[in-house]
Short mmCIF file of N, CA and C in Angstrom, two decimals:
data_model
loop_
_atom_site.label_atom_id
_atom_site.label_comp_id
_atom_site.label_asym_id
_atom_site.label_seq_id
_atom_site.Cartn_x
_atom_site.Cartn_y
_atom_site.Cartn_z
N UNK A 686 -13.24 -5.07 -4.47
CA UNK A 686 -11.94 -5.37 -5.02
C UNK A 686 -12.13 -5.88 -6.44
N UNK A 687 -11.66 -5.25 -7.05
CA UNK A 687 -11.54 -5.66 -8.85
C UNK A 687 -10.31 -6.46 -9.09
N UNK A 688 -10.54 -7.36 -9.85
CA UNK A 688 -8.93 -8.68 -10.39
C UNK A 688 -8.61 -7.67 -11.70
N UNK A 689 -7.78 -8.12 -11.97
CA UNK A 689 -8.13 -7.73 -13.98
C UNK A 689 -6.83 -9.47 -13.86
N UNK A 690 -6.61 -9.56 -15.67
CA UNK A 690 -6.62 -10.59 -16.17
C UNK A 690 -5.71 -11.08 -16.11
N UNK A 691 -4.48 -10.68 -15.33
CA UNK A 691 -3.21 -11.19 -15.30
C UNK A 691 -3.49 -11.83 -13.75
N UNK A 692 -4.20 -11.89 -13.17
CA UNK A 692 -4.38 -12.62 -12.49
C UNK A 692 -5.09 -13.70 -12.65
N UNK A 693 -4.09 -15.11 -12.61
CA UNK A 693 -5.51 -16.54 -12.75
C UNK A 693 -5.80 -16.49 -11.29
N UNK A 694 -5.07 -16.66 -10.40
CA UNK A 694 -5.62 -17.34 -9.14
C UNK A 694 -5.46 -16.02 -8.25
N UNK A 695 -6.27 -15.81 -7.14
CA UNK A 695 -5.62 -14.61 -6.60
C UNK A 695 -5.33 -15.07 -5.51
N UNK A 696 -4.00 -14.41 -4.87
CA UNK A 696 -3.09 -14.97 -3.70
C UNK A 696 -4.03 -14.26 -2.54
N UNK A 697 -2.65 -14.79 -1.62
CA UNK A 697 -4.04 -14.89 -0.02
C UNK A 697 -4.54 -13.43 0.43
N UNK A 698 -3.54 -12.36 -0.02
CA UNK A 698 -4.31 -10.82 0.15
C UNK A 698 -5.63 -11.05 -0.33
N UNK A 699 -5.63 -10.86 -1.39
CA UNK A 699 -6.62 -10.69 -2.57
C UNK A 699 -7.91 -12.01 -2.12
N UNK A 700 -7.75 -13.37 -1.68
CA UNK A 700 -8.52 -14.16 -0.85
C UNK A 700 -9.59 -13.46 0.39
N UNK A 701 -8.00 -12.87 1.15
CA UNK A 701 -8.73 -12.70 2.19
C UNK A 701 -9.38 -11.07 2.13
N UNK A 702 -9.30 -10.45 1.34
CA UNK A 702 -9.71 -9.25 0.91
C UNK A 702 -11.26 -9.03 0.36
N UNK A 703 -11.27 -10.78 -0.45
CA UNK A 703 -12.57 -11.10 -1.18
C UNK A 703 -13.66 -11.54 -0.06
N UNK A 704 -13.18 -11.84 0.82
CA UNK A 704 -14.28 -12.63 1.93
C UNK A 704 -14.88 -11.56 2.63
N UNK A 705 -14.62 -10.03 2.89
CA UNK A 705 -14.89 -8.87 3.14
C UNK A 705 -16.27 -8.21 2.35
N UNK A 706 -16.02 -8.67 1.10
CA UNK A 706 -17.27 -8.41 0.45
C UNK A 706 -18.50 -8.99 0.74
N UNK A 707 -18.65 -10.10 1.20
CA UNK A 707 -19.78 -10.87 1.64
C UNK A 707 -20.25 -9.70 2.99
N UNK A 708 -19.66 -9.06 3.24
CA UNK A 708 -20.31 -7.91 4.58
C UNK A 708 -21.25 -6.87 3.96
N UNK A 709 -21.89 -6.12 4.51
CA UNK A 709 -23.00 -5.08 3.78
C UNK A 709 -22.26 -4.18 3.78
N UNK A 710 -22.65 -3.43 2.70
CA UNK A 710 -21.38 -2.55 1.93
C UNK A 710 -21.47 -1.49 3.09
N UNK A 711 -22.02 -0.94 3.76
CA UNK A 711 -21.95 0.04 4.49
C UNK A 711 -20.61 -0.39 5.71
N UNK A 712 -20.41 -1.77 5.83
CA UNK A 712 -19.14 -2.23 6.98
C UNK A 712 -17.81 -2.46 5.96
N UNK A 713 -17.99 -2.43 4.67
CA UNK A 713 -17.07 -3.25 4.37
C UNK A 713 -15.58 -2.48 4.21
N UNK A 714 -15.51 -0.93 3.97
CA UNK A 714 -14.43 -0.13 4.21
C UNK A 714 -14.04 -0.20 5.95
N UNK A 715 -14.79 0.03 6.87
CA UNK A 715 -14.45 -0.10 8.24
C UNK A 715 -13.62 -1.68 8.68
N UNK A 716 -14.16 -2.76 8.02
CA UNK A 716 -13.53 -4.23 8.18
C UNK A 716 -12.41 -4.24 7.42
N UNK A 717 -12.47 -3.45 6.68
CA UNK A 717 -11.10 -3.79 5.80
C UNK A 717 -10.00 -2.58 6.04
N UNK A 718 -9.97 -2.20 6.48
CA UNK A 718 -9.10 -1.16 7.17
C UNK A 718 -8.95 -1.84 8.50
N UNK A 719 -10.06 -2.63 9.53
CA UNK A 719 -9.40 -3.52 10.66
C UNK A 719 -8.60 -4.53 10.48
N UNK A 720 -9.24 -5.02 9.35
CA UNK A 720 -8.15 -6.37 9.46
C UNK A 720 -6.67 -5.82 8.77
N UNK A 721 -6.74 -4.89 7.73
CA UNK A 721 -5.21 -4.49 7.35
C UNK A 721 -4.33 -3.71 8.52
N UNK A 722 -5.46 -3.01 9.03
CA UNK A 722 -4.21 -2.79 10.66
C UNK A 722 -4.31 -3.57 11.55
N UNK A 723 -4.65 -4.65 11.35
CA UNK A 723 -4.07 -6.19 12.61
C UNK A 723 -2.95 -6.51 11.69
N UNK A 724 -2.68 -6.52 10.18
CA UNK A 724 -1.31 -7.02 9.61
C UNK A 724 -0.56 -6.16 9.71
N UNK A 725 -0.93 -5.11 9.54
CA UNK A 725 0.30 -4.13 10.06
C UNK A 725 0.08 -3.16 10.76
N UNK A 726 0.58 -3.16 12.29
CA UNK A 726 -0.50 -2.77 13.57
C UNK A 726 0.34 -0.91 13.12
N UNK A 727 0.94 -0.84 12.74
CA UNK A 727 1.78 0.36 12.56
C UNK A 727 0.42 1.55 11.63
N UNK A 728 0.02 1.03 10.69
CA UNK A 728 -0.67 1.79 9.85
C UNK A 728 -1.51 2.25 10.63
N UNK A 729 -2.39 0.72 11.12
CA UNK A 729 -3.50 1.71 12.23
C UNK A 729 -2.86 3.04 13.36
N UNK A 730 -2.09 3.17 13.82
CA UNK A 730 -1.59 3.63 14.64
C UNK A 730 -0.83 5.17 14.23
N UNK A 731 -0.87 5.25 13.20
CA UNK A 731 -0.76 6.48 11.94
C UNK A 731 -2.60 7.02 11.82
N UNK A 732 -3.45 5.57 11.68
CA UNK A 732 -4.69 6.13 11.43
C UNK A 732 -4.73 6.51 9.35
N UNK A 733 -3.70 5.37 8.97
CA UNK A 733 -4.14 5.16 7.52
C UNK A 733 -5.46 4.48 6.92
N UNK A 734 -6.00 5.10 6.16
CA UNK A 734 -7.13 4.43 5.97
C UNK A 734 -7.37 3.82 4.20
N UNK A 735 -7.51 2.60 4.26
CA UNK A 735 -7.41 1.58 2.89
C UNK A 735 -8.72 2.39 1.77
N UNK A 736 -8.46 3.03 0.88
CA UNK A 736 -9.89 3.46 0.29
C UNK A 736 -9.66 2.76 -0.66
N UNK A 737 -9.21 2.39 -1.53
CA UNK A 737 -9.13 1.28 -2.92
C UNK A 737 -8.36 -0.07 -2.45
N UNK A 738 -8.70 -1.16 -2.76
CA UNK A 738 -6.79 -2.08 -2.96
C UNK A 738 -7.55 -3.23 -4.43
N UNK A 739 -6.85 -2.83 -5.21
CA UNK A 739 -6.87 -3.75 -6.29
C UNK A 739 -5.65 -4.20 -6.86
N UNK A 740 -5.34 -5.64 -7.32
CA UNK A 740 -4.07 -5.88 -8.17
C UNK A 740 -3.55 -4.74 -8.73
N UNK A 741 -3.97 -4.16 -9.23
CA UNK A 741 -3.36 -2.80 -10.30
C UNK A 741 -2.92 -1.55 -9.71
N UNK A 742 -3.88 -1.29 -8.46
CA UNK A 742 -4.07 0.18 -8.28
C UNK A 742 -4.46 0.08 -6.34
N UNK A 743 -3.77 0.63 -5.78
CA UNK A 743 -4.00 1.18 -4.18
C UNK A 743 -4.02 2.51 -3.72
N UNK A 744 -5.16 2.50 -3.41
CA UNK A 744 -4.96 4.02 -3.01
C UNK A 744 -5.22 3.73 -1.30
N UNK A 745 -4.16 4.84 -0.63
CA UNK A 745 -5.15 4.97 0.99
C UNK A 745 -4.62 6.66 1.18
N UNK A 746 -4.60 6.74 2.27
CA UNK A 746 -5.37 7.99 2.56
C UNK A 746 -4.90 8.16 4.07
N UNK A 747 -4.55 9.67 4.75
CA UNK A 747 -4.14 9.83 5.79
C UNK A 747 -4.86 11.29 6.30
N UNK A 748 -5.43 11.36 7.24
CA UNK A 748 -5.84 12.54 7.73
C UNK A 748 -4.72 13.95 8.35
N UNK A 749 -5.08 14.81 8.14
CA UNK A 749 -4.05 15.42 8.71
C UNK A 749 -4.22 15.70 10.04
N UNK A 750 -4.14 15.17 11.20
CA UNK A 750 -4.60 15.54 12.95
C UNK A 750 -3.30 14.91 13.40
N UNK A 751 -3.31 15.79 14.79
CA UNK A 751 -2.24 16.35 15.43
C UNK A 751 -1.07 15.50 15.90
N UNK A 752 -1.76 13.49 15.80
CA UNK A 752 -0.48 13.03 16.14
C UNK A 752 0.23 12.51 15.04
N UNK A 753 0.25 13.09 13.22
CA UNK A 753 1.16 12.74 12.47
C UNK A 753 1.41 13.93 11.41
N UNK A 754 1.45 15.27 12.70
CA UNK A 754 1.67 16.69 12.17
C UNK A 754 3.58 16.99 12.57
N UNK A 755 4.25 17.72 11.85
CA UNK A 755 5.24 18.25 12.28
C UNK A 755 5.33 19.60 12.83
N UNK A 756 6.14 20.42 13.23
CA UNK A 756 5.91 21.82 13.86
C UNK A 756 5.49 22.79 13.29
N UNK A 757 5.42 22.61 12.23
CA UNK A 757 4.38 23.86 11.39
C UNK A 757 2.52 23.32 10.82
N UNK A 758 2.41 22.22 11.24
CA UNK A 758 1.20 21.57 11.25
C UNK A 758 0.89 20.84 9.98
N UNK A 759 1.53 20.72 9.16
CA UNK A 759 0.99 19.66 7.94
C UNK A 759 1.96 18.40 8.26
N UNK A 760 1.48 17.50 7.57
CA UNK A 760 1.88 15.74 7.80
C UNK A 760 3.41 15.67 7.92
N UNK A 761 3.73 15.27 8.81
CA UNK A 761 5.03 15.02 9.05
C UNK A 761 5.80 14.05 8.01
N UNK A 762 6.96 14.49 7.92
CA UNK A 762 7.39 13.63 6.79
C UNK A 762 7.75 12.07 6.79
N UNK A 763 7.60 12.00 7.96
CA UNK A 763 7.91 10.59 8.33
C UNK A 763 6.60 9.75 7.89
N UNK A 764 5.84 10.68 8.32
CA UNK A 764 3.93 10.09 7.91
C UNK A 764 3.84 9.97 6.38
N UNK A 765 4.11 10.93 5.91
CA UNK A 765 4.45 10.83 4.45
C UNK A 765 5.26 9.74 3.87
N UNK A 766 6.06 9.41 4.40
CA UNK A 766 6.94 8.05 4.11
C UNK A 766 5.72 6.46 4.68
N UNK A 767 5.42 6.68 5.27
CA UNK A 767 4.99 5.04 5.86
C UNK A 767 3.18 5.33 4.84
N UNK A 768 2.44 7.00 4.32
CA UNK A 768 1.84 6.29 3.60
C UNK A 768 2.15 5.90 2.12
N UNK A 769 3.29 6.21 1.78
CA UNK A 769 3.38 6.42 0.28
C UNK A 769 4.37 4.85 0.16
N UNK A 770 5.07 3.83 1.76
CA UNK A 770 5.31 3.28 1.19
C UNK A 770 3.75 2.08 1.82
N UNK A 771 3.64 2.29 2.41
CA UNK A 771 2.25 1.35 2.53
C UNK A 771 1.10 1.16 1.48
N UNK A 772 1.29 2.31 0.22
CA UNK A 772 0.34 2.40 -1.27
C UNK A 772 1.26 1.19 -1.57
N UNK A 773 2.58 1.81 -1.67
CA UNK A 773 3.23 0.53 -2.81
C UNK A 773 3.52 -0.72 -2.47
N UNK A 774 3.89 -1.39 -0.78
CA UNK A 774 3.58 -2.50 -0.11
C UNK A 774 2.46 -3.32 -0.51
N UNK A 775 1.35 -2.37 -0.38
CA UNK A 775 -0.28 -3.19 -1.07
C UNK A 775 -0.11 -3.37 -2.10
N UNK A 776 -0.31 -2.83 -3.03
CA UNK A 776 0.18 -3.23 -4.39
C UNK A 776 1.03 -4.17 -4.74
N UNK A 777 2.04 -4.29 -4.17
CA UNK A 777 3.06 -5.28 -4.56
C UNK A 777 2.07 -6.62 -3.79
N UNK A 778 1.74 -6.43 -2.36
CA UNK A 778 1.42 -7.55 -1.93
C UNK A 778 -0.09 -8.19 -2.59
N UNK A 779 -0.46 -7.66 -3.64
CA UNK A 779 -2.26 -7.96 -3.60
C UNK A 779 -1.38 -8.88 -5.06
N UNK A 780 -0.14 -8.58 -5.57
CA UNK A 780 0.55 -9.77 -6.78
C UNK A 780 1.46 -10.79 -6.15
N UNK A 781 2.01 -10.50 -5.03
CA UNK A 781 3.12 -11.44 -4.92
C UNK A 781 2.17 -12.70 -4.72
N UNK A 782 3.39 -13.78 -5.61
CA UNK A 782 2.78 -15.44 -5.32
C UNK A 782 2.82 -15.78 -3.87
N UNK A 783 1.70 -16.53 -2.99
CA UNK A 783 2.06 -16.71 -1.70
C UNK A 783 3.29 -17.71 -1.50
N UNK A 784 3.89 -18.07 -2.75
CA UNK A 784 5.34 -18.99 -1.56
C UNK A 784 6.20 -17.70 -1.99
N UNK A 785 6.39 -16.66 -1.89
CA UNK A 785 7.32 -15.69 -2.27
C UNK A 785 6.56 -14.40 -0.81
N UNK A 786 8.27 -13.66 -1.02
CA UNK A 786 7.89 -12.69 0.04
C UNK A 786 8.14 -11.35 -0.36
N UNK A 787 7.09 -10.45 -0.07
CA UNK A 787 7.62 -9.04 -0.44
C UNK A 787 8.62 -8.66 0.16
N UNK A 788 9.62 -7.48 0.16
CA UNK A 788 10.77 -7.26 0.85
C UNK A 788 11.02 -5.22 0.23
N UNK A 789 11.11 -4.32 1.04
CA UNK A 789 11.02 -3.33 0.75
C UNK A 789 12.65 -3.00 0.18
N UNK A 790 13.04 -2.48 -0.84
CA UNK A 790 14.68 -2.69 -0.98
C UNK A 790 15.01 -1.21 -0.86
N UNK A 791 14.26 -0.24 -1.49
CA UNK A 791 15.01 0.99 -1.43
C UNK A 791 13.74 1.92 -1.92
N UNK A 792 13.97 3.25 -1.33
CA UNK A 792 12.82 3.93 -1.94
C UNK A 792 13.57 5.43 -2.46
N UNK A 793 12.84 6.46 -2.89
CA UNK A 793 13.67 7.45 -2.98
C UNK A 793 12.52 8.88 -2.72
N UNK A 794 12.38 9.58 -2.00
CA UNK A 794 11.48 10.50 -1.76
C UNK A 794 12.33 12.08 -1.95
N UNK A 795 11.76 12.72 -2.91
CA UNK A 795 11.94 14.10 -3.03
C UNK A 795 10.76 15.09 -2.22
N UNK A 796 11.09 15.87 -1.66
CA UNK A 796 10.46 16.91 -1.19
C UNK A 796 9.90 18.21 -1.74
N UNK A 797 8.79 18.66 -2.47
CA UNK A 797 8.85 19.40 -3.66
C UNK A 797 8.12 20.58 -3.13
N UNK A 798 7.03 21.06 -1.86
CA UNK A 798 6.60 21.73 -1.64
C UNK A 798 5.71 21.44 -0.14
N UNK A 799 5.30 22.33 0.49
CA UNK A 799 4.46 22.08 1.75
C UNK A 799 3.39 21.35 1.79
N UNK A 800 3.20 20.21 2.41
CA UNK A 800 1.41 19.84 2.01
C UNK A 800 0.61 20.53 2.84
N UNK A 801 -0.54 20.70 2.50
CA UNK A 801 -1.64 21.14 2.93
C UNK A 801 -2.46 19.92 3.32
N UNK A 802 -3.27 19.84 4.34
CA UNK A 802 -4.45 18.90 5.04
C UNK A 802 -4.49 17.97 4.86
N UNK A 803 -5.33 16.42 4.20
CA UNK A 803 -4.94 15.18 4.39
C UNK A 803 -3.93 15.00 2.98
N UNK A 804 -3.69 13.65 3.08
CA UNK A 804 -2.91 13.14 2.07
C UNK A 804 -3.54 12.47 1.56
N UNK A 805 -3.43 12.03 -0.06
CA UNK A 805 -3.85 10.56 -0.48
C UNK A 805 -2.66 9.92 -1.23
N UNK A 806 -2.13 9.08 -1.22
CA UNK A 806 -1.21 8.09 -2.06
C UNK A 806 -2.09 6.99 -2.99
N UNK A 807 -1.53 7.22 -4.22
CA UNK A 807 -1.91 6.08 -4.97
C UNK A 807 -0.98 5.21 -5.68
N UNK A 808 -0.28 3.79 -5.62
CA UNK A 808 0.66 3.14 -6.46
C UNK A 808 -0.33 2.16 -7.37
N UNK A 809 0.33 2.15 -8.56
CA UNK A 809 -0.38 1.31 -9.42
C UNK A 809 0.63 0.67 -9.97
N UNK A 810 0.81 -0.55 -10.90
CA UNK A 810 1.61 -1.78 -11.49
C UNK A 810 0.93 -1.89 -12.62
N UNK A 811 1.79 -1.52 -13.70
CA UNK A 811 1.53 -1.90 -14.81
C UNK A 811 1.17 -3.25 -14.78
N UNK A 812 0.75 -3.94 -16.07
CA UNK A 812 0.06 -5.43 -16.58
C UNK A 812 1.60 -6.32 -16.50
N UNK A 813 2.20 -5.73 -17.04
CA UNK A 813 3.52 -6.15 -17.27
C UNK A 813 4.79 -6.27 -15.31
N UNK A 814 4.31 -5.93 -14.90
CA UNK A 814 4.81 -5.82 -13.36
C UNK A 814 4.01 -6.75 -13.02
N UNK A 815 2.37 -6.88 -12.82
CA UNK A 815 1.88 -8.28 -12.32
C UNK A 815 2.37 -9.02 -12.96
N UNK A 816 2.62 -8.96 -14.09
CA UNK A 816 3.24 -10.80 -14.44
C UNK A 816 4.78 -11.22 -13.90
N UNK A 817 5.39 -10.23 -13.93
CA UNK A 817 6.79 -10.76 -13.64
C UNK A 817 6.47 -10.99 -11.95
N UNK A 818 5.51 -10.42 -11.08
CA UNK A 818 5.07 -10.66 -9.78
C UNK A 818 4.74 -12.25 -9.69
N UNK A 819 3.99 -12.51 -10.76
CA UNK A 819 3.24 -14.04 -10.22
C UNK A 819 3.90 -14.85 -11.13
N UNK A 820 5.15 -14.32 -12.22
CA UNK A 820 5.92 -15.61 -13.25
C UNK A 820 6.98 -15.60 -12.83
N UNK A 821 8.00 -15.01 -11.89
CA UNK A 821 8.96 -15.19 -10.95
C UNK A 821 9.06 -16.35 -9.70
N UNK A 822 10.40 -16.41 -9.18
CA UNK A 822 10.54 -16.91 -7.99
C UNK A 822 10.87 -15.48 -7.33
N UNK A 823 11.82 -15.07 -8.02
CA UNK A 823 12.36 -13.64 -7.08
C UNK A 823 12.89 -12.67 -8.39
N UNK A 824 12.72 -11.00 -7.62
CA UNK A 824 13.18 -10.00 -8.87
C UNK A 824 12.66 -9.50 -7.74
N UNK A 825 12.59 -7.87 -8.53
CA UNK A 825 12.37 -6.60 -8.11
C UNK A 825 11.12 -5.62 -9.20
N UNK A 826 10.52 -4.87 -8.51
CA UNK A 826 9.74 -3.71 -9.47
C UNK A 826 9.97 -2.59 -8.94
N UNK A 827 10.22 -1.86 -9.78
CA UNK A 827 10.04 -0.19 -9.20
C UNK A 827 8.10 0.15 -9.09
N UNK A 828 8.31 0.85 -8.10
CA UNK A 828 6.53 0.89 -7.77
C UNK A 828 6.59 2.95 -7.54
N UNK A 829 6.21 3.62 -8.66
CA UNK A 829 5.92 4.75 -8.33
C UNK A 829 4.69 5.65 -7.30
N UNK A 830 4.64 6.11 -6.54
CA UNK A 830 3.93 6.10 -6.09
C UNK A 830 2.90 7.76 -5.84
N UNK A 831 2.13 8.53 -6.70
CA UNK A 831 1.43 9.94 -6.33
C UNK A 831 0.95 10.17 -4.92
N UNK A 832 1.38 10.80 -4.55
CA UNK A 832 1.10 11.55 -3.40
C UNK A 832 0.55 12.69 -3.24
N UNK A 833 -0.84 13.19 -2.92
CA UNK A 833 -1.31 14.61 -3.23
C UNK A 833 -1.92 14.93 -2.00
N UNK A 834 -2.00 16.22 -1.96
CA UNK A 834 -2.62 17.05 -0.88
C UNK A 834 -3.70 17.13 -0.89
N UNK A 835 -4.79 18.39 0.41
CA UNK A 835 -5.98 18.36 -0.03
C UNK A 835 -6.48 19.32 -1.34
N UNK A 836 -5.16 20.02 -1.76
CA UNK A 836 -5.01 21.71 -2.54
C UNK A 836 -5.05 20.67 -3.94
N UNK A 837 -4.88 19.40 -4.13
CA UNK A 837 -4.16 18.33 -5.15
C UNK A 837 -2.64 18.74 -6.00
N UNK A 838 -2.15 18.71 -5.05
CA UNK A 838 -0.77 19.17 -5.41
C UNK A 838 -0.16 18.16 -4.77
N UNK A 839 1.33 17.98 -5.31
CA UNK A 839 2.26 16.56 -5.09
C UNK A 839 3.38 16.98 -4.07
N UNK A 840 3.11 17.66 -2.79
CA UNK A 840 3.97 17.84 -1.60
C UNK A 840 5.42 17.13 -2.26
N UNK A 841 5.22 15.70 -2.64
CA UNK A 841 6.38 14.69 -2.58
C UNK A 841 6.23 13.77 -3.81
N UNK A 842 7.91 13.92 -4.45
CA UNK A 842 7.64 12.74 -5.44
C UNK A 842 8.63 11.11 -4.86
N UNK A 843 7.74 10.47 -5.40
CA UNK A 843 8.49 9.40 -4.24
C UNK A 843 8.42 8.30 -5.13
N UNK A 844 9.86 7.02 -5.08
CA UNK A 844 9.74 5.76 -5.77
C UNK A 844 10.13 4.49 -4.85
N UNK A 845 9.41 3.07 -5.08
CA UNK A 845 9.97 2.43 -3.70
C UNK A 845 10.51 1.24 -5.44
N UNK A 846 11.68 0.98 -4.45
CA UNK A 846 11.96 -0.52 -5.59
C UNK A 846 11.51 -1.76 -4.36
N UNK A 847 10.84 -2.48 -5.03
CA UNK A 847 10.27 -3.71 -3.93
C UNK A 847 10.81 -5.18 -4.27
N UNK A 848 11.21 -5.61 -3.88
CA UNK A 848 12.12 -7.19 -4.15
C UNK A 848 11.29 -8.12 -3.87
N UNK A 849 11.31 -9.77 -4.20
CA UNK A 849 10.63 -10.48 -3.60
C UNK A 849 11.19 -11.86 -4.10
N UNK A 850 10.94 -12.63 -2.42
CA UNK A 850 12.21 -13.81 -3.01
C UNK A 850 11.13 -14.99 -2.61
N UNK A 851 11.51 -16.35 -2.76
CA UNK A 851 11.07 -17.29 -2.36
C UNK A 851 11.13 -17.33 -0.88
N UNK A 852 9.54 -17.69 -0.64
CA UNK A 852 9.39 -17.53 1.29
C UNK A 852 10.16 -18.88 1.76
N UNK A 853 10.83 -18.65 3.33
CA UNK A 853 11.42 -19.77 3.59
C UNK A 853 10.06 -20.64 4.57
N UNK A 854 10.24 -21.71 4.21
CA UNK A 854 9.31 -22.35 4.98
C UNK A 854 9.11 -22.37 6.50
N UNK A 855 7.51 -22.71 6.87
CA UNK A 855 8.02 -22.32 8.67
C UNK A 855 8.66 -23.39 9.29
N UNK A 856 8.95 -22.98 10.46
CA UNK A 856 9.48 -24.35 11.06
C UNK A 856 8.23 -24.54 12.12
N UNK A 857 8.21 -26.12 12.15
CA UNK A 857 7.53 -26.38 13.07
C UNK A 857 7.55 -26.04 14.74
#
């Protein structure tokens, strides 16, 4: 996991993301793809797999096999939706301040052509998006997100706007 400089402190993703590295690099993609599908048991269960997560830039990745195919056999579009918004979820979440909460507000997905075999999604945040992430209480970013095939062609163009407000405290 790489910081860059708009980050002083890094919040508890990015914490608990860093403690992963202390593993031998040969475990450390397999651990970090477990522990991100214990936070969100849904991804595992798609069979998304985390290949980058940095403040700036997320990429993951979806295989194309048979339980997130539609009737003509490439990625169902629904699969297409949970990875392209799970790129921009990470992303947003590797900036949000931990007393603040991410919140998904709206996305917009065009359909531009058939995909072919796995997928990869990548969202990235300008320098200027981390800061209003960690110099806020609450706002919004638009988070674009590439989506390509195995042919590298863009099946889908897709945008999520992501909100994020002050977390409410727990109750005891």
């Amino acid at each position: 996991m790489s910081m860059t400089a708009t980050t002083a402190t890094p919040n508890r993703l990015q914490r608990n993301l860093a403690h992963l590295n202390k593993a031998p690099g040969f475990l450390q993609a397999w651990l970090r793809d477990r522990v991100l599908h214990r936070a969100v048991p849904f991804t595992g269960t798609a069979g998304i797999r985390f290949v980058h997560m940095a403040p700036d830039r997320v990429e993951v990745q979806l295989a194309n096999r048979r339980a997130v195919q539609n009737h003509i056999g490439s990625v169902h579009a629904s699969a297409m939706n949970l990875l392209a918004e799970t790129a921009s979820g990470m992303v947003v979440g590797m900036n949000v301040r931990d007393d603040c909460l991410p919140l998904a507000k709206s996305l917009t997905m065009d359909f531009r052509k058939r995909a072919t075999g796995d997928l990869k999604a990548v969202a990235t945040l300008s320098a200027l998006q981390q800061q209003a992430l960690l110099g806020t209480d609450k706002g919004e970013v638009n988070v674009r997100v590439v989506v390509t095939d195995a042919t590298g062609i863009e099946p889908v163009e897709c945008e999520f706007v992501w909100a994020w407000v002050p977390a409410r405290p727990r109750q005891p």
